[in-house]
Coordinates of C-alpha atoms and ligand atoms in Angstrom, one line a residue:
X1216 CA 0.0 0.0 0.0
X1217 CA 1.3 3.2 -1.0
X1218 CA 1.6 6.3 1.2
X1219 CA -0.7 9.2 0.1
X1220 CA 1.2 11.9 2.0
X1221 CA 4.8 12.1 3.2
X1222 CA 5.4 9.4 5.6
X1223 CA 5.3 10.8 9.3
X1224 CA 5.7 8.3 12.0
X1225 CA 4.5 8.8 15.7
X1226 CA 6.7 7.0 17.7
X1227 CA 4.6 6.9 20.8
X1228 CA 2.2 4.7 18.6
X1229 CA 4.4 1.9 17.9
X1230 CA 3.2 0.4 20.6
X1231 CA -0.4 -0.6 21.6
X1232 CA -3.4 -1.0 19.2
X1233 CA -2.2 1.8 16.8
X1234 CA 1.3 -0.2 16.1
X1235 CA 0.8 -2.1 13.3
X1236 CA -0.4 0.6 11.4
X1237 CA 2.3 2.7 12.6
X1238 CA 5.0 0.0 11.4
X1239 CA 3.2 0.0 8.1
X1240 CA 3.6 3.1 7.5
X1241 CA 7.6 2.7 8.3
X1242 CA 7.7 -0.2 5.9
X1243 CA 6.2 1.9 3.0
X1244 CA 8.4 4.5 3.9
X1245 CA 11.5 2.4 3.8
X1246 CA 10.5 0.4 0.8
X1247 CA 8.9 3.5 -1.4
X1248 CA 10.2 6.6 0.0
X1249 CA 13.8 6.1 1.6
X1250 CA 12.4 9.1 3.8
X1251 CA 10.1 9.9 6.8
X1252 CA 9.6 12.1 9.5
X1253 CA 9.7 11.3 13.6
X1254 CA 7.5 12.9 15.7
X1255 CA 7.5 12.0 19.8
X1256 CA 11.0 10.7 19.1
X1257 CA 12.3 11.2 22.5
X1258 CA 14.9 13.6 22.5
X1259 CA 13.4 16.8 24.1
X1260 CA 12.1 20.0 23.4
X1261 CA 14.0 21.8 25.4
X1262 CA 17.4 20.1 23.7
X1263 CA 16.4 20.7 20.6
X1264 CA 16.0 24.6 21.1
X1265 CA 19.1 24.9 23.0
X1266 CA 20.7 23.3 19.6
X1267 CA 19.0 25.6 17.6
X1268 CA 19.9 28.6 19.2
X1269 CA 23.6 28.0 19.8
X1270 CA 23.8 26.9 16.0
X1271 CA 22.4 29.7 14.8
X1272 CA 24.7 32.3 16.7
X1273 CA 27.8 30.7 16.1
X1274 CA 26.9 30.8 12.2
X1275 CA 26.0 34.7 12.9
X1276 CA 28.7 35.3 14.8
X1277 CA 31.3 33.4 13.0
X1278 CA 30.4 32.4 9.2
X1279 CA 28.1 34.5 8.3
X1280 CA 30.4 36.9 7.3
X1281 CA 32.8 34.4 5.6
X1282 CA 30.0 33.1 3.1
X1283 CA 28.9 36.6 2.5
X1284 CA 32.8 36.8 1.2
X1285 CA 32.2 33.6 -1.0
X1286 CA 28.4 35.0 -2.1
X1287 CA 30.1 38.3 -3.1
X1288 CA 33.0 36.4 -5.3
X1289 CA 30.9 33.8 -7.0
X1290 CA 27.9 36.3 -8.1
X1291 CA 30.2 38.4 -9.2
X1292 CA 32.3 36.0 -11.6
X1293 CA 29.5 36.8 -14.1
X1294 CA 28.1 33.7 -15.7
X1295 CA 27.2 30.7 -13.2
X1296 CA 26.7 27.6 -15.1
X1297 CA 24.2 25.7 -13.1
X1298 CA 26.5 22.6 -13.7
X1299 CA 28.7 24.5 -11.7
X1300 CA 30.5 22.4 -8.7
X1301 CA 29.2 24.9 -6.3
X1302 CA 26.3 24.3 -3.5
X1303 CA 25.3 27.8 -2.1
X1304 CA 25.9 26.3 1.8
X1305 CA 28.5 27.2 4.7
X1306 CA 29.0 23.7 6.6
X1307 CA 31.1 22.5 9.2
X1308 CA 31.9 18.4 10.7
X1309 CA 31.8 17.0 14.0
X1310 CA 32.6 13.7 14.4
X1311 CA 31.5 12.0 17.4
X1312 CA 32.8 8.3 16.4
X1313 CA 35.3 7.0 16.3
X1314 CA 36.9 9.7 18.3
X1315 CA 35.1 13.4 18.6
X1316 CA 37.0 15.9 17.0
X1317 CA 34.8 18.8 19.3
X1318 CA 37.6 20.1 21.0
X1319 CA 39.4 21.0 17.5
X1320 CA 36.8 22.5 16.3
X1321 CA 37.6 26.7 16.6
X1322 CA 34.8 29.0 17.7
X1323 CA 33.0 26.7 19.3
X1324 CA 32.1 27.5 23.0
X1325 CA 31.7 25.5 26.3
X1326 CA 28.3 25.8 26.0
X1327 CA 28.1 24.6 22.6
X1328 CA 30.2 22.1 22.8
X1329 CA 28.5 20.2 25.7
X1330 CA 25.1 20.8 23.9
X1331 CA 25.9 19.3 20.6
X1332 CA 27.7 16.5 22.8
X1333 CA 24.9 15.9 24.7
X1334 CA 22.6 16.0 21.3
X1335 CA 25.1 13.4 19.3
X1336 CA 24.3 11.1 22.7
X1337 CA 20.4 11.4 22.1
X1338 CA 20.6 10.8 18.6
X1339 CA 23.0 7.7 18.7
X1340 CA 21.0 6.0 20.7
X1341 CA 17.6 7.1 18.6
X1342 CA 19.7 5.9 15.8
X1343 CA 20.5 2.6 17.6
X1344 CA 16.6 2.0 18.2
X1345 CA 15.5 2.7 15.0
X1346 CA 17.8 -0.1 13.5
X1347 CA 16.1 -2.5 15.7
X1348 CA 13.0 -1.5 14.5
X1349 CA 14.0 -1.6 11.3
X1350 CA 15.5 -5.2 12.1
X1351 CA 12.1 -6.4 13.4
X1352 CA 10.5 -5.0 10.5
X1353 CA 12.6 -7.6 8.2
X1354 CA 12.9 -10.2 10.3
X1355 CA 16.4 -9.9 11.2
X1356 CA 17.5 -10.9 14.4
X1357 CA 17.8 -7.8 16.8
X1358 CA 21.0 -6.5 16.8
X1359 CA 21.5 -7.6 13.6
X1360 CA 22.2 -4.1 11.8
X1361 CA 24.0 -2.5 14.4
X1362 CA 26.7 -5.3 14.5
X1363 CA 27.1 -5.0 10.9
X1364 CA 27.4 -1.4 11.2
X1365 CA 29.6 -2.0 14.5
X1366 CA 31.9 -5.0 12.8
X1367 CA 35.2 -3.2 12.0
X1368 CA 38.0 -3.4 14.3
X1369 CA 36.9 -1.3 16.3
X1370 CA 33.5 -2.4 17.4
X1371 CA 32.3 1.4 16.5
X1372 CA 30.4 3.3 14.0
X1373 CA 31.3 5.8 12.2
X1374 CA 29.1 8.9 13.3
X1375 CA 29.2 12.5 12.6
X1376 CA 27.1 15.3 12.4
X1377 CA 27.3 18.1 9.7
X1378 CA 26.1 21.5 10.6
X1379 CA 24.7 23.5 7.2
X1380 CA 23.0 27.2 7.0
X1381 CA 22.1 27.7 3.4
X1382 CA 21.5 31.6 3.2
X1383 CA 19.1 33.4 0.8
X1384 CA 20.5 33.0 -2.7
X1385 CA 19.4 35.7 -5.0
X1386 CA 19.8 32.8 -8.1
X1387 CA 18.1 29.8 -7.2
X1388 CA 17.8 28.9 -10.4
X1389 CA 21.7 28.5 -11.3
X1390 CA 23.0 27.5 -7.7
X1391 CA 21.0 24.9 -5.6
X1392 CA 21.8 24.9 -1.8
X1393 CA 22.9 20.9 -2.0
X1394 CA 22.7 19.1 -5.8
X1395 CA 21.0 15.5 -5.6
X1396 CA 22.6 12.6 -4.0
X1397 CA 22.1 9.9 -2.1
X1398 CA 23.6 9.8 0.8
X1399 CA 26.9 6.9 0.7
X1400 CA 26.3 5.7 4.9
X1401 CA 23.3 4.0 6.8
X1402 CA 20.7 6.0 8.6
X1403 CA 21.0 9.2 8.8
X1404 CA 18.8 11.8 11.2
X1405 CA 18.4 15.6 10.3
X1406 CA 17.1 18.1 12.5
X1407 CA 15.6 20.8 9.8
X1408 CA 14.4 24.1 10.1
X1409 CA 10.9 24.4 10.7
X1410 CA 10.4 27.9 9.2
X1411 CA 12.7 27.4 5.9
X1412 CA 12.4 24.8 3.6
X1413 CA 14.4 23.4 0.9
X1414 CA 14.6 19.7 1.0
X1415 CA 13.5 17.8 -1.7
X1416 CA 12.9 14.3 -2.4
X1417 CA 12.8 12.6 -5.8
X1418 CA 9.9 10.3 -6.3
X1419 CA 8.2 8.7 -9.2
X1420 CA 10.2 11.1 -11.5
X1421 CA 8.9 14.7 -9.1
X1422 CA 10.6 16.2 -6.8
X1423 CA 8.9 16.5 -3.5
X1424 CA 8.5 18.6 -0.7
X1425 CA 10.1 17.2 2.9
X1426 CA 7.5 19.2 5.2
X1427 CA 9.1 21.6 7.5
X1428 CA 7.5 20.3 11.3
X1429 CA 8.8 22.1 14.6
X1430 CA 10.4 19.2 16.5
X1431 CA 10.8 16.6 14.4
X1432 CA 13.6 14.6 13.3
X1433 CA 13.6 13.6 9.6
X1434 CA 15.0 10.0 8.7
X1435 CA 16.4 8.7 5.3
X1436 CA 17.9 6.0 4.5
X1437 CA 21.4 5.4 3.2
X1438 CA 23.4 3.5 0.3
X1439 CA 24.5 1.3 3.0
X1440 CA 21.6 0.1 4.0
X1441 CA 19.8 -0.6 0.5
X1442 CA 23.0 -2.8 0.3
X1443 CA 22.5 -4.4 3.5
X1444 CA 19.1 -5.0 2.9
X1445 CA 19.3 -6.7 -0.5
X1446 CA 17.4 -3.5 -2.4
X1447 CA 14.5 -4.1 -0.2
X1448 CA 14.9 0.0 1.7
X1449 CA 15.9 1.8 -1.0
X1450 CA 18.2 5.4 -1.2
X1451 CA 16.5 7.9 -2.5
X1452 CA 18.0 11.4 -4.5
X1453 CA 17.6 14.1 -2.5
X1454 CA 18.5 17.9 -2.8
X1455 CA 18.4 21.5 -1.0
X1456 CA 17.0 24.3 -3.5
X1457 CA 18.2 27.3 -2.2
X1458 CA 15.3 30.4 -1.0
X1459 CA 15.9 33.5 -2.0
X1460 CA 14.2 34.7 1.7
X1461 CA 15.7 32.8 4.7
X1462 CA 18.2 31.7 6.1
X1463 CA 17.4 27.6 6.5
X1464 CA 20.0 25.8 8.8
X1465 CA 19.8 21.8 9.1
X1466 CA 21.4 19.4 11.1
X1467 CA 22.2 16.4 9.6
X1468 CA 23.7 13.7 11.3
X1469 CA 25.2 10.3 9.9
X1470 CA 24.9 6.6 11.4
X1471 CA 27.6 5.1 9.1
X1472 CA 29.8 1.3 9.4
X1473 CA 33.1 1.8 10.8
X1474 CA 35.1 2.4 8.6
X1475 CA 36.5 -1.1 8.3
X1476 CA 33.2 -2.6 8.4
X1477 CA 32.2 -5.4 6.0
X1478 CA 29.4 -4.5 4.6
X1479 CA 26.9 -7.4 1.8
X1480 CA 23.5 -8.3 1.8
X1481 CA 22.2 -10.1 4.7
X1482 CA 22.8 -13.9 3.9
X1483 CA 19.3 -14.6 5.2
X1484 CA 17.2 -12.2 3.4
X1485 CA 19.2 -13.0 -0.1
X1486 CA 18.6 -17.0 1.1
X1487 CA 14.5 -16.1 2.3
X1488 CA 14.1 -14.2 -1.1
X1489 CA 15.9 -16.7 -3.3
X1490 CA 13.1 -19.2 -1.7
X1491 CA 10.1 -17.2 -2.1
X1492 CA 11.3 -16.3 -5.9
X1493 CA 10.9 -18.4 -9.7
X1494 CA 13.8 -18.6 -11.4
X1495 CA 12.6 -16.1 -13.6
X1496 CA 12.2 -13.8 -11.2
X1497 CA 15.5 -14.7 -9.5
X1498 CA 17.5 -13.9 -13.0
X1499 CA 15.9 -10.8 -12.8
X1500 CA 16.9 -9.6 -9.2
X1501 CA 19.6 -6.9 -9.4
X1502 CA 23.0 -7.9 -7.1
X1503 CA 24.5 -6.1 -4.9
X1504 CA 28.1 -6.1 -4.1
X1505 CA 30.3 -7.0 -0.9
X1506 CA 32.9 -4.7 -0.2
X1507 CA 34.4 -2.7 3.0
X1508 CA 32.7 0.1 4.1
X1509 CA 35.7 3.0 3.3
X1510 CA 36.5 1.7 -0.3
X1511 CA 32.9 2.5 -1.0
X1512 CA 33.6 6.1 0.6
X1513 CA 37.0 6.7 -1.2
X1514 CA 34.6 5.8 -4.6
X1515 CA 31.7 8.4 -2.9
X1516 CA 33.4 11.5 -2.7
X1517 CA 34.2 12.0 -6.2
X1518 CA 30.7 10.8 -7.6
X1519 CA 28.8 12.0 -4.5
X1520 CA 26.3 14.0 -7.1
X1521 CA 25.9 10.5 -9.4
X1522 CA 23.7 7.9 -9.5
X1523 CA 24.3 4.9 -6.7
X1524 CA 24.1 2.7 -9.2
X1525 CA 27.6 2.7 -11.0
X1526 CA 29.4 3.0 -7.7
X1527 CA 27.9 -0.5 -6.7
X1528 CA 28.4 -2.0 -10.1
X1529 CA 32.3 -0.5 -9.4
X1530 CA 32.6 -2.1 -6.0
X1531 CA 31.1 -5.6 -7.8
X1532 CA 34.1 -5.6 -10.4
X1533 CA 36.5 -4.2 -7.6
X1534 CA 35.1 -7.0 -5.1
X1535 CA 38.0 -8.6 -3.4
X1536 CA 36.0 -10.3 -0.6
X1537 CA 34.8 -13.1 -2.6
X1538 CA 30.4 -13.6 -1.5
X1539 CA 30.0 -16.6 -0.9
Ligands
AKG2077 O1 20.5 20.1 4.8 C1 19.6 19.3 4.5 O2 18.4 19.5 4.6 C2 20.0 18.0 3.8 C3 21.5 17.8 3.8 C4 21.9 16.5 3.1 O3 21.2 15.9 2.4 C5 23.3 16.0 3.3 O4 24.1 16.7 3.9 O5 23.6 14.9 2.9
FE2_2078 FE1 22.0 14.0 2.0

């Protein structure tokens, strides 16, 4: 059954006599969207404002002025091309794991340090729970995700959060705030503005709106797991288009493997489909690829704005694990 409306999940619903509608409703979104939105996801209120508002000044105080530099010089080279390698954002990183690099990072204060540590905390384990779910919802054994994510040599995730204001842009229509992707990791939680918009979806061919809604958290779903998952949760194209009013900030955070991290379909949802399936069916089934988790990256960040596609035929025909 196909969502009529941008998938919004309640979380407070998944349990009792509204839950097997709710978990519908992630399925769909999983399967048909790659997207949804969380509403009563646990991390409060009051945390989310205090991240708001020590985000926003330190862009005012400190890089505001630095992209208004960078706005200045690239409207006034003359002639944008809007194939341009350009995205009209100012960004910054933390990681949190491995290691956190907050202390490195200049201009940040006390205050905001310990808030966006305290934030990373909330959303890890959010994170953490919604792969469970996600595990119930295709049988997996609980846990399952998680360890894959969590089976380098490290026993960690990768996790980072990236910080993005995309100010008013007086050319929308040359210079798009992100340019479609799919994002390379696993699951990946975004605290948006409620007041700008900008995010898009691509779906059926048409790009759609992701709904601005105070408090939420917006979920999609990465390369990694459409791998993992044998092309059952799919990664979807998404994009920022720039406002010429507003200032829109996000904050996007990224559940990723560890580095190291194995990552292939999961042997018993590529053994439970190959039963269900005819052979016709079977010859039709796309493949996925085995590979470990940074050579996929190292492929990522030069065709970032490409189809997924190519990079997982690449890692099939660069595939030194054999599958088996
Ligand atoms: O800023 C946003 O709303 C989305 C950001 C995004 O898609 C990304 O950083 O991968
Ligand atoms: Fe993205």
């Amino acid at each position: 059954m196909a969502s009529l409306s941008f998938p919004v999940i309640n979380m407070e619903l998944l349990e009792g006599s509204k839950g097997p509608e709710t978990k519908a409703v992630l399925r769909d979104a999983c399967e048909n969207w790659g997207f949804f939105e969380l509403l009563n996801h646990g991390i409060s209120e009051e945390l989310m404002n205090q991240v708001e508002t020590v985000n926003k000044e330190h862009y005012r105080r400190f890089r505001e002025h630095r992209f208004k530099e960078f706005a200045a010089k690239t409207l006034n080279s003359g002639d944008i091309s809007p194939a341009e390698n350009l995205d009209w954002e100012s960004t910054f990183y933390l990681r949190h794991l491995p290691a956190s690099n907050l202390s490195q990072i200049p201009d940040l204060d006390d205050h905001c340090r310990a808030t966006m540590k305290k934030f990373a905390g909330e959303l890890q384990k959010l994170a953490e729970k919604l792969l469970d779910l996600l595990c119930e919802d295709l049988a997996l054994p609980r846990g399952y995700l998680k360890n894959v994510f969590c089976g380098g040599s490290d026993g960690l995730p990768t996790f980072g959060t990236k910080v993005s204001n995309y100010p008013p842009c007086p050319k929308p229509e040359l210079i798009k705030g992100l340019r479609a992707h799919t994002d390379a990791g696993g699951i990946i939680l975004l605290f948006q503005d409620d007041k700008v918009s900008g995010l898009q979806l691509l779906k059926n061919g048409e790009w759609i709106d992701v709904p601005p809604m105070r408090h939420s958290i917006v979920v999609n779903i990465g390369d990694q797991l459409e791998v993992i998952t044998n092309g059952r949760y799919k990664s979807v194209m998404h994009r920022v288009v720039a406002q010429t009013d507003g200032n829109r900030m996000s904050i996007a955070s990224f559940y990723n493997p560890g580095s190291d991290a194995v990552i292939c379909p999961a042997p018993e949802l590529v053994e439970r489909e190959a039963a269900a399936a005819t052979a016709a069916e079977e010859n039709k089934k796309e493949s996925y690829p085995k590979f470990v988790f940074q050579d996929y990256m190292n492929l990522y960040v030069r065709q970032k704005f490409e189809a997924k596609e190519p990079r997982f035929e690449a890692m099939k025909s660069s595939q030194l694990i054999p599958t088996a």
